[in-house]
mmCIF file of C-alpha atoms and ligand atoms in Angstrom:
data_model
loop_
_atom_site.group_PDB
_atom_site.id
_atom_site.type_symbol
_atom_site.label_atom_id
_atom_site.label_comp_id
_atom_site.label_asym_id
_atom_site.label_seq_id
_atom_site.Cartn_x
_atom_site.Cartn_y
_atom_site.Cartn_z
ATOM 1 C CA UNK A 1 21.797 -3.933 20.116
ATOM 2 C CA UNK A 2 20.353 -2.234 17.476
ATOM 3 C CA UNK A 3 20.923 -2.851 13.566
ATOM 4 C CA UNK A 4 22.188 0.331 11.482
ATOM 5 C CA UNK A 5 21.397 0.456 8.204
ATOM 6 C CA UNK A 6 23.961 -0.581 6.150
ATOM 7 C CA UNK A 7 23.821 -3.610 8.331
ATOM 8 C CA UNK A 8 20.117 -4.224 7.576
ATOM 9 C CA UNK A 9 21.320 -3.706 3.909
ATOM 10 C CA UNK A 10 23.679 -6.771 3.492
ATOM 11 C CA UNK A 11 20.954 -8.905 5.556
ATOM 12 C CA UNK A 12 18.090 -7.898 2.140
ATOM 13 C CA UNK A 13 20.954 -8.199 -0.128
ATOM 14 C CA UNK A 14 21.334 -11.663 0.153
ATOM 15 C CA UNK A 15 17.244 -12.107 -0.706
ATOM 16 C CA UNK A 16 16.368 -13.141 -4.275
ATOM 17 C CA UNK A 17 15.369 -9.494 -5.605
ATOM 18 C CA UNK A 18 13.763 -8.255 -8.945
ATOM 19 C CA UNK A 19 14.178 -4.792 -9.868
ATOM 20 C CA UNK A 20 11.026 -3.068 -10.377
ATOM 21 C CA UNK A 21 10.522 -0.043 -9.116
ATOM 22 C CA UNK A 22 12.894 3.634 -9.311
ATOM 23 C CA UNK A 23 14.609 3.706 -5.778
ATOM 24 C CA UNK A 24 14.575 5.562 -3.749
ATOM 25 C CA UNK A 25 11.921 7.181 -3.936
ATOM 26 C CA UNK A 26 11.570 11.081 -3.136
ATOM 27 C CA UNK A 27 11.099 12.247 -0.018
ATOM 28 C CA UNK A 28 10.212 15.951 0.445
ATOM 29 C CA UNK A 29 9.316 18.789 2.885
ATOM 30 C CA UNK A 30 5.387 20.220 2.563
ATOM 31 C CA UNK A 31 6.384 23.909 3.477
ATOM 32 C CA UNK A 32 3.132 25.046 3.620
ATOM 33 C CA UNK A 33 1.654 22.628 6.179
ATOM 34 C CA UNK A 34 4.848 22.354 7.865
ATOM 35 C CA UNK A 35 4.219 26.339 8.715
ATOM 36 C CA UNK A 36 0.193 25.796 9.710
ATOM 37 C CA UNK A 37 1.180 23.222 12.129
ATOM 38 C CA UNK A 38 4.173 24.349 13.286
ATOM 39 C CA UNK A 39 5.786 20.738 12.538
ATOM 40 C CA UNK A 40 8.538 19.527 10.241
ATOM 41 C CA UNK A 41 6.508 17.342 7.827
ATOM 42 C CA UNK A 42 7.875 15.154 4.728
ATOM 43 C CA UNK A 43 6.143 13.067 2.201
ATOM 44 C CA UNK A 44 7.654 9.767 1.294
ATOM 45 C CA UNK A 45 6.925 9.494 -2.352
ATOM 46 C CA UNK A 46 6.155 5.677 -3.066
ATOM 47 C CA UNK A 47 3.057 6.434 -5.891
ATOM 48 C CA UNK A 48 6.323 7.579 -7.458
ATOM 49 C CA UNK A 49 7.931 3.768 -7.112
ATOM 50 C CA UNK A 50 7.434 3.134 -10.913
ATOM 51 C CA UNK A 51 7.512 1.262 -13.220
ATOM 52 C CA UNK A 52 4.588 4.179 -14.531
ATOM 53 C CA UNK A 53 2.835 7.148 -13.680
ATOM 54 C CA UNK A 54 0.719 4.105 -11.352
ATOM 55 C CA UNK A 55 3.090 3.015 -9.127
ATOM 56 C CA UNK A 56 2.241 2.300 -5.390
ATOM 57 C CA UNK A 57 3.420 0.655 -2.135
ATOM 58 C CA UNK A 58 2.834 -2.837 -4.021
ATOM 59 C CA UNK A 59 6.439 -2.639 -6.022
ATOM 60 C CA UNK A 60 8.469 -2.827 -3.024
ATOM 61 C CA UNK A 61 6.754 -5.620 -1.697
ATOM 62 C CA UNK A 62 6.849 -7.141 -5.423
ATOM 63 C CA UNK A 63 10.774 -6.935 -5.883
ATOM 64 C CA UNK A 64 11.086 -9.616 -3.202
ATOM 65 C CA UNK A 65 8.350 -11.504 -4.268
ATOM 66 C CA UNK A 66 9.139 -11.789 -7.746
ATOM 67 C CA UNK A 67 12.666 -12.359 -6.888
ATOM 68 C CA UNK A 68 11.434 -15.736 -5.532
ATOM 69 C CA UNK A 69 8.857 -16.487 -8.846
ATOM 70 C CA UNK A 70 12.061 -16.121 -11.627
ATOM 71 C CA UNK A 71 14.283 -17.995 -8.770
ATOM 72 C CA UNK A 72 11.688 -20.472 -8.983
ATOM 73 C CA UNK A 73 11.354 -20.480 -13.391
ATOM 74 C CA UNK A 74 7.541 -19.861 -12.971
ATOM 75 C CA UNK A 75 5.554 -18.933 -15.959
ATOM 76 C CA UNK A 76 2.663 -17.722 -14.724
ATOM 77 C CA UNK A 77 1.678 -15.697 -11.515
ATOM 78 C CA UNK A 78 -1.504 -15.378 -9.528
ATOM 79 C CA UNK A 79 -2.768 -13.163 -7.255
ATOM 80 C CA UNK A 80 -6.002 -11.611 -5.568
ATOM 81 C CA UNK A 81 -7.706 -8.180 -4.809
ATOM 82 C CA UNK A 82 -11.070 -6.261 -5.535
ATOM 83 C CA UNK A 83 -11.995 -4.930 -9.116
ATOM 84 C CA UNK A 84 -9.940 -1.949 -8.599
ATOM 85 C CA UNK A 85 -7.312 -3.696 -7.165
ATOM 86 C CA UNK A 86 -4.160 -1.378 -7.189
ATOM 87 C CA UNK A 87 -1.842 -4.505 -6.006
ATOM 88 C CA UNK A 88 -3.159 -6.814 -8.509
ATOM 89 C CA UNK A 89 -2.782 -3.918 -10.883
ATOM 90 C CA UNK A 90 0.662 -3.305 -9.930
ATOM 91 C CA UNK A 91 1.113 -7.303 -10.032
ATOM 92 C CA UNK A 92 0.340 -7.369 -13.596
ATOM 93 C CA UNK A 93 3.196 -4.345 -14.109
ATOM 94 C CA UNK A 94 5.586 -6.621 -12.173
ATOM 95 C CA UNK A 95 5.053 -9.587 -14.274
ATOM 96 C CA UNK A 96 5.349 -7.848 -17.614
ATOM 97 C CA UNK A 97 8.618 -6.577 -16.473
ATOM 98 C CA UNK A 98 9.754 -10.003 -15.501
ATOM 99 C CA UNK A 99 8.065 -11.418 -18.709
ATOM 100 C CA UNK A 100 5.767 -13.664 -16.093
ATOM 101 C CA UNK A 101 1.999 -14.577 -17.562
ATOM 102 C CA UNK A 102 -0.603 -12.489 -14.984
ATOM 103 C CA UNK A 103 -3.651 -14.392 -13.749
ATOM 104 C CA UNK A 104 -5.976 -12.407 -11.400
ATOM 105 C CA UNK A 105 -8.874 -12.988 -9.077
ATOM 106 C CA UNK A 106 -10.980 -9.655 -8.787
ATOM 107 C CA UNK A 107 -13.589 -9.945 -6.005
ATOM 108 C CA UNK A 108 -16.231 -7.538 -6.933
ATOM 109 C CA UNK A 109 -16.954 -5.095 -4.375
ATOM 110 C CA UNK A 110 -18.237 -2.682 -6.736
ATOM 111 C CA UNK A 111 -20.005 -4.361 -9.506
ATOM 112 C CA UNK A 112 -18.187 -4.178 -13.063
ATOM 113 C CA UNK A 113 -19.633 -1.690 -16.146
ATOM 114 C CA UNK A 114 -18.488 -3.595 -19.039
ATOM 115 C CA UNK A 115 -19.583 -0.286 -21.395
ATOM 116 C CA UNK A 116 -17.343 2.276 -18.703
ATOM 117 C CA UNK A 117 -14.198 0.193 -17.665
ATOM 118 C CA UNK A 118 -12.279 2.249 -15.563
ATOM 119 C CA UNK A 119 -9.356 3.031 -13.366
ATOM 120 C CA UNK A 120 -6.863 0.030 -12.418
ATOM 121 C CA UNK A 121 -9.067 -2.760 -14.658
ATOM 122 C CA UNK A 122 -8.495 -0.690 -17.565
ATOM 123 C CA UNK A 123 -5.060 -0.503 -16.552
ATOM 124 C CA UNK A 124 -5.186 -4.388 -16.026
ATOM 125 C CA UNK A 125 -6.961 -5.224 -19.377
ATOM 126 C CA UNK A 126 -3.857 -2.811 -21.509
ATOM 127 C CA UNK A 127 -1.514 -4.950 -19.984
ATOM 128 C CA UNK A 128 -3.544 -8.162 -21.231
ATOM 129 C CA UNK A 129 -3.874 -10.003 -17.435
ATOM 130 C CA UNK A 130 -6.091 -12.986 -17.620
ATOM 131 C CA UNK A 131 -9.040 -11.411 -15.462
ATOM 132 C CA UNK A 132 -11.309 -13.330 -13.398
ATOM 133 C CA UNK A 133 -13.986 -11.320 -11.869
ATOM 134 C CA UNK A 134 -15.657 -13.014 -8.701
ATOM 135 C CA UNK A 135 -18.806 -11.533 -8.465
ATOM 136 C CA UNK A 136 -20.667 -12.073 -5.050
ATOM 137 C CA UNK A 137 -24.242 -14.397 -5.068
ATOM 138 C CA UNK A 138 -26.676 -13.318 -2.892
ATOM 139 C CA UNK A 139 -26.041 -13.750 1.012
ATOM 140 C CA UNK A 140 -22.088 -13.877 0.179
ATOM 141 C CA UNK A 141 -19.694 -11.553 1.684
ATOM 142 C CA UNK A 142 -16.859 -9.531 0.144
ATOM 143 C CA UNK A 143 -14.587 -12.293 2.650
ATOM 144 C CA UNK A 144 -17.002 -15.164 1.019
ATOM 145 C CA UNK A 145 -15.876 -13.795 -2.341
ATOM 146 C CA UNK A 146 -12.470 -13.645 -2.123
ATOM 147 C CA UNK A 147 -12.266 -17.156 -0.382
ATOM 148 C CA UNK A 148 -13.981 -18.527 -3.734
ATOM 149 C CA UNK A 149 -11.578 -16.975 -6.127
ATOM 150 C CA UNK A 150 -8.513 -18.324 -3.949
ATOM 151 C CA UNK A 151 -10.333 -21.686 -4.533
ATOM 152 C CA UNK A 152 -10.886 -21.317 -8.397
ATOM 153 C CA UNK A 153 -7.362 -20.313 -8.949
ATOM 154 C CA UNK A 154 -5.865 -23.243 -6.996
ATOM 155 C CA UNK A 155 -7.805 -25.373 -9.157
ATOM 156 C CA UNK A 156 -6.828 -23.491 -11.874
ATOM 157 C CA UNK A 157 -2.675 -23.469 -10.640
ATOM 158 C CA UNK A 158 -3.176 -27.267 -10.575
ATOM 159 C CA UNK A 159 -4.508 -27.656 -13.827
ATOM 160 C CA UNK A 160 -1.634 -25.157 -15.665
ATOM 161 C CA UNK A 161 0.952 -27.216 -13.052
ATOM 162 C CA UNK A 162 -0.419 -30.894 -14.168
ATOM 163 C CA UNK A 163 0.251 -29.530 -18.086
ATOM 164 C CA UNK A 164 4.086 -28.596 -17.065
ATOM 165 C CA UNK A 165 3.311 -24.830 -16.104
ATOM 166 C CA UNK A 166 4.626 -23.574 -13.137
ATOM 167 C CA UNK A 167 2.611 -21.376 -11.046
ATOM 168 C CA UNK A 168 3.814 -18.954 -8.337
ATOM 169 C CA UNK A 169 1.238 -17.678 -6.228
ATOM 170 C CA UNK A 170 1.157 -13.737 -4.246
ATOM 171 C CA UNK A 171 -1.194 -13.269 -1.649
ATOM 172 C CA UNK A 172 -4.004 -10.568 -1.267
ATOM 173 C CA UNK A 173 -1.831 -7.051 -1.136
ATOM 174 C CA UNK A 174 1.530 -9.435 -1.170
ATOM 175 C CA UNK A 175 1.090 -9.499 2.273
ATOM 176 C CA UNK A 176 3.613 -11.991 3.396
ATOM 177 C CA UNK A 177 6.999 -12.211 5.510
ATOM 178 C CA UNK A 178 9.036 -11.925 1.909
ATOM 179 C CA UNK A 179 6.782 -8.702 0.460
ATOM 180 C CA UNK A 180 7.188 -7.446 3.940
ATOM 181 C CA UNK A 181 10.747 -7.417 3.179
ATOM 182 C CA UNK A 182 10.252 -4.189 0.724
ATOM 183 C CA UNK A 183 9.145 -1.981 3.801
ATOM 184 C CA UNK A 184 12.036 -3.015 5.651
ATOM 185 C CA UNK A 185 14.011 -1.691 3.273
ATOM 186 C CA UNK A 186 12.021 1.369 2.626
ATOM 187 C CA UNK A 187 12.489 2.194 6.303
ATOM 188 C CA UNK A 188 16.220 1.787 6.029
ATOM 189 C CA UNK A 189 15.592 4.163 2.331
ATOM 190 C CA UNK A 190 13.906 6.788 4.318
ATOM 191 C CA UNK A 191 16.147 6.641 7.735
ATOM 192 C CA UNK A 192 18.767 7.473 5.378
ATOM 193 C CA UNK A 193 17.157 10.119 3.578
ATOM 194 C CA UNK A 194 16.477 11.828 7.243
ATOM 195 C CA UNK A 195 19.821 11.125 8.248
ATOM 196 C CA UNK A 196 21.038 13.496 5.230
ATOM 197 C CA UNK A 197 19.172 16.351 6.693
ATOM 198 C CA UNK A 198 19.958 15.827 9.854
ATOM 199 C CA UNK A 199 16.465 14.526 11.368
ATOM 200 C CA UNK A 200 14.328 11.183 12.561
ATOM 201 C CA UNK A 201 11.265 10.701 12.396
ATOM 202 C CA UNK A 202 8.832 11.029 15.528
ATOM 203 C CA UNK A 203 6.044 9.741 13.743
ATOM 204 C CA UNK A 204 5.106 8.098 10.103
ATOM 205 C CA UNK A 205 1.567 7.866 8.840
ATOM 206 C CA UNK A 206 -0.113 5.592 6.607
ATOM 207 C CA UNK A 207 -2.233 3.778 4.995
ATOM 208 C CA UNK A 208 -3.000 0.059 6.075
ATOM 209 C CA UNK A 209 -4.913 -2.452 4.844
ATOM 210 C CA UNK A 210 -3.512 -6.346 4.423
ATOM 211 C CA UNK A 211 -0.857 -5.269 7.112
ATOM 212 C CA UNK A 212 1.820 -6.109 5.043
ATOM 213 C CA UNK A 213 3.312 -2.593 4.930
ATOM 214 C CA UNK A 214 2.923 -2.048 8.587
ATOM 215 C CA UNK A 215 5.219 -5.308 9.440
ATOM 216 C CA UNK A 216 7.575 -4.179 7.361
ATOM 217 C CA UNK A 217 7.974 -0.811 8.418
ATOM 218 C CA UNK A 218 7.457 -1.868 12.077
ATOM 219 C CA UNK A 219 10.330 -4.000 11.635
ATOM 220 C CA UNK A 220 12.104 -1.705 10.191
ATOM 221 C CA UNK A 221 11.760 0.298 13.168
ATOM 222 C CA UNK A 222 12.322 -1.947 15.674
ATOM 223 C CA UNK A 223 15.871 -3.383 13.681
ATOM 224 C CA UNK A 224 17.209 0.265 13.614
ATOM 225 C CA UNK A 225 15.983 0.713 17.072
ATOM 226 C CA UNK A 226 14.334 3.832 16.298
ATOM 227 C CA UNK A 227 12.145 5.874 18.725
ATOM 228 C CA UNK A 228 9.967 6.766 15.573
ATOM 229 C CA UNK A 229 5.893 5.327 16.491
ATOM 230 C CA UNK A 230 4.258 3.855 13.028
ATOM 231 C CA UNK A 231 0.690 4.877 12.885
ATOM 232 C CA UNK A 232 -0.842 2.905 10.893
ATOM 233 C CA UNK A 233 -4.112 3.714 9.629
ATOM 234 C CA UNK A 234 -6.980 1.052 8.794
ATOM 235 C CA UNK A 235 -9.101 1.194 5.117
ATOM 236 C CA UNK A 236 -11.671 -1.657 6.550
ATOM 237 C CA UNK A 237 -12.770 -2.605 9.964
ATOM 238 C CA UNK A 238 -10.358 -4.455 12.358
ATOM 239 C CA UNK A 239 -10.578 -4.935 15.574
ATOM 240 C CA UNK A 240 -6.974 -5.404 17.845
ATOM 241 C CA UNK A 241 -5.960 -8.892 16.666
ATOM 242 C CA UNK A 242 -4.797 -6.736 14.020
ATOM 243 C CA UNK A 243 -1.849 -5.372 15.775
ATOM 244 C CA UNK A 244 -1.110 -9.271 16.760
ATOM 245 C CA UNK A 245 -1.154 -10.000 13.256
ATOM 246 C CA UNK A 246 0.619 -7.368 11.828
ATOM 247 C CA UNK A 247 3.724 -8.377 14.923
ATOM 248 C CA UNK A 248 3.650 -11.790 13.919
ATOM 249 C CA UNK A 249 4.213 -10.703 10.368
ATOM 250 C CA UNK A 250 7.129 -8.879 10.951
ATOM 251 C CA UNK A 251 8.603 -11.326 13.385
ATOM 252 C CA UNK A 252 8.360 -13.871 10.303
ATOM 253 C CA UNK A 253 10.071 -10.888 8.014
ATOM 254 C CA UNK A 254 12.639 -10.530 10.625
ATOM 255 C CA UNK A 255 12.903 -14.914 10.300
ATOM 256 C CA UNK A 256 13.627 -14.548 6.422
ATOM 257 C CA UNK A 257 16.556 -12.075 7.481
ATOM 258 C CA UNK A 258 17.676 -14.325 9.326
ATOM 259 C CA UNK A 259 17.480 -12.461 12.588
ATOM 260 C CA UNK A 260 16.818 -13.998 16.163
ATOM 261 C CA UNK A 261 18.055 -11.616 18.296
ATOM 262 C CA UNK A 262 14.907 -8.740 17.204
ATOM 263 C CA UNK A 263 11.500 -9.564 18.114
ATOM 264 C CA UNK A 264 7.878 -7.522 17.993
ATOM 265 C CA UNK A 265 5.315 -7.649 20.821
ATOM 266 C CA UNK A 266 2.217 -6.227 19.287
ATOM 267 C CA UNK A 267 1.563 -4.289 22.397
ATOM 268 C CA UNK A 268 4.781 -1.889 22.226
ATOM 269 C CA UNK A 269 5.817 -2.202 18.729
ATOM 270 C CA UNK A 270 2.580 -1.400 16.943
ATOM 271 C CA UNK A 271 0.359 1.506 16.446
ATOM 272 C CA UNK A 272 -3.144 1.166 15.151
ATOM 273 C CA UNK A 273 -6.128 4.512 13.821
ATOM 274 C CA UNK A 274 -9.047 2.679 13.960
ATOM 275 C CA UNK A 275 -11.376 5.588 13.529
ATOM 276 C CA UNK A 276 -11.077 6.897 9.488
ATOM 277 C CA UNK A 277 -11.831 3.899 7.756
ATOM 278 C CA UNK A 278 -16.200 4.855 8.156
ATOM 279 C CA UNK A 279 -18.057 3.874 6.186
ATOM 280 C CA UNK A 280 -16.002 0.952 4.936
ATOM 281 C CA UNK A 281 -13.678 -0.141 1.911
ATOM 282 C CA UNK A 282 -13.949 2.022 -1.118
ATOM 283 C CA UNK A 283 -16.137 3.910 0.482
ATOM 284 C CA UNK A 284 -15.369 7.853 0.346
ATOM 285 C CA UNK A 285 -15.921 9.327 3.992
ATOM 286 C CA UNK A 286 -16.904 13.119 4.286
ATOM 287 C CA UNK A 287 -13.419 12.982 6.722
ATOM 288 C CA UNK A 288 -11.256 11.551 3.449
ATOM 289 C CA UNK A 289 -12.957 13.389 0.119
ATOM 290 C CA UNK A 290 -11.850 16.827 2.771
ATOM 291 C CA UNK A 291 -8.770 15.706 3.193
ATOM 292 C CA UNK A 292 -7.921 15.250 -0.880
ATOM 293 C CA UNK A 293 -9.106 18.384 -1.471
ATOM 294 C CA UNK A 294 -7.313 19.835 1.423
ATOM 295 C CA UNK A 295 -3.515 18.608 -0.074
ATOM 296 C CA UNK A 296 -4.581 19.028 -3.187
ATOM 297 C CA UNK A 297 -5.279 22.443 -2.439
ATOM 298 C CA UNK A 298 -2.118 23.078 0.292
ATOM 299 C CA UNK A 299 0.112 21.802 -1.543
ATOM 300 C CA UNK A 300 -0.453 20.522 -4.959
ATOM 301 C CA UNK A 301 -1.063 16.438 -4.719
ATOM 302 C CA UNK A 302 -3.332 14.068 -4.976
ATOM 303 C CA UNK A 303 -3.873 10.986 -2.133
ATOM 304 C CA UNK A 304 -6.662 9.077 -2.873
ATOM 305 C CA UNK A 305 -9.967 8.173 -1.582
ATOM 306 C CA UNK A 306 -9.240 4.848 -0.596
ATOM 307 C CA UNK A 307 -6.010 4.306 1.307
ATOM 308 C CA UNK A 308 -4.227 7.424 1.354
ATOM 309 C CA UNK A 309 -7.070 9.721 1.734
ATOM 310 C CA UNK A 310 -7.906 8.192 4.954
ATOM 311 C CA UNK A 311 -4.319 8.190 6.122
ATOM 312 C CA UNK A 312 -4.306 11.539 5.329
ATOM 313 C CA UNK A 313 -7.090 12.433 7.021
ATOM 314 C CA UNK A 314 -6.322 10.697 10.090
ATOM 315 C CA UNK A 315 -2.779 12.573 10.173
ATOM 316 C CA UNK A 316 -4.999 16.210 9.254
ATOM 317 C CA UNK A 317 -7.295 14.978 13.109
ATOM 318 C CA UNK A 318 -3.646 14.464 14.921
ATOM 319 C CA UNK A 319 -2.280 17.532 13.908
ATOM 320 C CA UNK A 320 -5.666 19.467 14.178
ATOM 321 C CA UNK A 321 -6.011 18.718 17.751
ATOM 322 C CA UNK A 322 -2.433 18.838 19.028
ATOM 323 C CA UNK A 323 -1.653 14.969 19.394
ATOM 324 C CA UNK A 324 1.088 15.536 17.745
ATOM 325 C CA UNK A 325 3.493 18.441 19.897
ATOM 326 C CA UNK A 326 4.765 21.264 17.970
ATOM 327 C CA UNK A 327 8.068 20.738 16.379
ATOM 328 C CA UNK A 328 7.893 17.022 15.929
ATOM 329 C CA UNK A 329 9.018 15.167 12.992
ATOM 330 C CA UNK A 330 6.684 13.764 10.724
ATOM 331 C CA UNK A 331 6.658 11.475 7.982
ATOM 332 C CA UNK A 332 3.383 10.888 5.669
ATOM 333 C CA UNK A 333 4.038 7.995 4.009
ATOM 334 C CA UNK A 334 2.258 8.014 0.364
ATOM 335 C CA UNK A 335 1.231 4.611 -0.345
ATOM 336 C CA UNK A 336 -0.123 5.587 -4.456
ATOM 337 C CA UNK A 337 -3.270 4.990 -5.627
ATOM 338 C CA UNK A 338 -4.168 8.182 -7.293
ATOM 339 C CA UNK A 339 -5.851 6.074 -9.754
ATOM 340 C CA UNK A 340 -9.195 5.793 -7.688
ATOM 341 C CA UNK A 341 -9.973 8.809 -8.714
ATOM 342 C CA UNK A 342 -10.596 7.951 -11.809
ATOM 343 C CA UNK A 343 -12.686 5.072 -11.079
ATOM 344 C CA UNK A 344 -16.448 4.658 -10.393
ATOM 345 C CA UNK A 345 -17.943 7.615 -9.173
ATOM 346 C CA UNK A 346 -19.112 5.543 -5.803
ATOM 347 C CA UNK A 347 -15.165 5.065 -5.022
ATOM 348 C CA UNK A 348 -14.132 8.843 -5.887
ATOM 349 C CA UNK A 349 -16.771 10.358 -3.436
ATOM 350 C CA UNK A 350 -17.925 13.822 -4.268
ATOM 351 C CA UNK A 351 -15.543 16.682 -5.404
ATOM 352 C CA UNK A 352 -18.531 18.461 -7.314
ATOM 353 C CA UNK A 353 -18.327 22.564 -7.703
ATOM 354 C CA UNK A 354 -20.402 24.835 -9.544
ATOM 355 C CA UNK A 355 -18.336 24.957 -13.025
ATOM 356 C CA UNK A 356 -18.612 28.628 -14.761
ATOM 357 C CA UNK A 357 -20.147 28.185 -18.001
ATOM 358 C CA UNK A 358 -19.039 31.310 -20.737
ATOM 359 C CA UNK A 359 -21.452 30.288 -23.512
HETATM 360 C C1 LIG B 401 -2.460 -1.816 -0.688
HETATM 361 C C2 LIG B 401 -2.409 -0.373 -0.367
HETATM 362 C C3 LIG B 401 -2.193 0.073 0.955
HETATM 363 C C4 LIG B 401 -2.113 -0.860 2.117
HETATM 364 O O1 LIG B 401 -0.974 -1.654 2.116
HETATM 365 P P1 LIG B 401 -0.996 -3.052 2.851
HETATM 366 O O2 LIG B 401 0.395 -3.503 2.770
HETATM 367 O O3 LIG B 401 -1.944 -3.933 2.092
HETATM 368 O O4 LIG B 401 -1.482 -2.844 4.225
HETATM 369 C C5 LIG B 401 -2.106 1.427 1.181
HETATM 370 N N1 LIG B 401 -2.252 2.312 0.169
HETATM 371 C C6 LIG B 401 -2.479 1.932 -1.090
HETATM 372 C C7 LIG B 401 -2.662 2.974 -2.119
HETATM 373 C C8 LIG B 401 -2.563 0.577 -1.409
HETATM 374 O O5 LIG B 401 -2.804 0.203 -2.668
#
């Protein structure tokens, strides 16, 4: 038997929570692609999830998981990401809220300009964060990297711990059952939203990329018992285990409800676009810089070359060539991270036109 929502309410309500973010978020019609693809289609607006103009699909996952650090009296908080890290960014924006002491790992993907700091370590260095930047030696691999910075901060945690600190520590992209608790609730947030309009989704898009988002809408999903399918788009290369992961992730989400009778088999209850994430992680592709200008244009906002440019993109291919029947129901879901586009100029891809000079 299926779960309604209030139902899936009181289960999260009984989870240590921290309130972070402005909820809910909006969720809105695009008329004008709507009427070029002869579709009903909605934005979910979670770059508008607070607590700033830089908010992002991090905060949901971060109520739950600083919920746990204050249950827990920690001081200070560590987590993990690349330089431009919009989840450690939005990390650091959770722990000043909770008056927690930030310590991040930044795995340098795209090598640091000290003299042009821009974008989410900017952001990150305002806010004070202790910053560790990782940068890779030579034959290392971005996966190399960010295994050595979880190593230096465990020894760090210990040594903070051994002098009467206590440490809580968030995984890469808070991707665990507890921040996967956030999406469950943000499916239950935009089921209801629907439900005032009359509608349900056919199909939500978005952006994927530590699958922690994914499990939490896909269990979302599969507690309401909704006919809805998730696509969820990859940012990196991953090959099917994915899926398997991204099921077992939710099943242990479903485990911190405290539900048994709802389970996930990768095979039925997940939906993977493996073929928008060329050529790689923060890496603009010709497919995603098109597709920012293409919203932008449309209708007005910004998705961003990383994540939700590629989501966006992938949804633009769907729609393009009919995968998606007229008259469906569809949900982009707008995971943030505008803020790439203000960082390097290798991340934001190439938006050049010829600028009219009136000297
Ligand atoms: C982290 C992030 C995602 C991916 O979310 P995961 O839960 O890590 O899969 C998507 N979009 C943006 C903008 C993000 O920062």
């Amino acid at each position: 038997m299926p779960y309604s929502t209030n139902e899936v309410r009181a289960l999260l309500a009984k989870k240590a929570k921290y309130e972070l973010g402005f909820f809910p978020t909006p969720l809105h019609r695009l008329d004008r692609l709507s009427e070029e693809f002869h579709v009903d289609l909605y934005m979910k607006r979670d770059d508008f999830s607070g607590r700033n103009l830089f908010g992002g699909n991090k905060i949901r996952k971060l109520e739950y998981l600083m919920g746990e650090a204050v249950k827990s009296d920690a001081e200070y908080v560590f987590t993990y990401g690349a330089t431009e890290s919009n989840h450690a960014m939005q990390t650091v924006t959770a722990c000043r809220r909770a008056g927690l002491k930030p310590i991040i790992y930044l795995t340098a993907v795209v090598p640091v300009d000290e003299q042009d700091i821009r974008s989410n370590l900017l952001l990150d260095q305002i806010m004070g964060a202790e910053i560790h930047i990782v940068r890779l030696r030579p034959g290392e691999t971005e996966d190399d990297g960010d295994a050595r910075g979880e190593a230096l901060a465990a020894a760090r945690s210990k040594e903070l711990e051994e002098q009467g600190h206590r440490c809580y520590n968030i995984p890469m992209g808070g991707a665990n059952a507890l921040g996967s608790l956030g999406f469950v609730e943000g499916y239950v947030e935009m089921t209801e939203q629907l439900a005032a309009i009359g509608r349900e989704a056919d199909y939500i898009f978005h952006a994927t990329g530590t699958a922690g988002t994914m499990a939490g809408l896909d269990a979302g999903r599969k507690l309401l018992g909704a006919g809805t399918q998730v696509i969820s788009v990859n940012v990196s290369p991953k090959d099917d285990t994915y899926r398997v992961r991204a099921a077992a992730l939710a099943n242990n989400a479903l485990d911190e409800l405290g539900v048994t009778d709802v389970r996930l088999d990768p095979e039925t209850d997940t939906w993977q676009e493996k073929n928008f994430y060329l050529p790689g992680y923060e890496k603009p592709s010709p497919e995603s810089t098109k597709a920012i200008r293409y919203l932008s244009e449309q209708e007005g906002i910004f998705v961003d070359p990383v994540y939700s440019g590629k989501a966006f993109a992938a949804l633009l291919s769907w729609l393009r060539t009919g995968k998606i029947p007229a008259g469906s129901t569809v949900v982009f879901w707008h995971t943030g991270g505008a803020t790439a586009l203000f960082a390097e100029q290798e991340i934001v891809g190439d938006f050049y036109q010829k600028l009219i000079y009136e000297d």
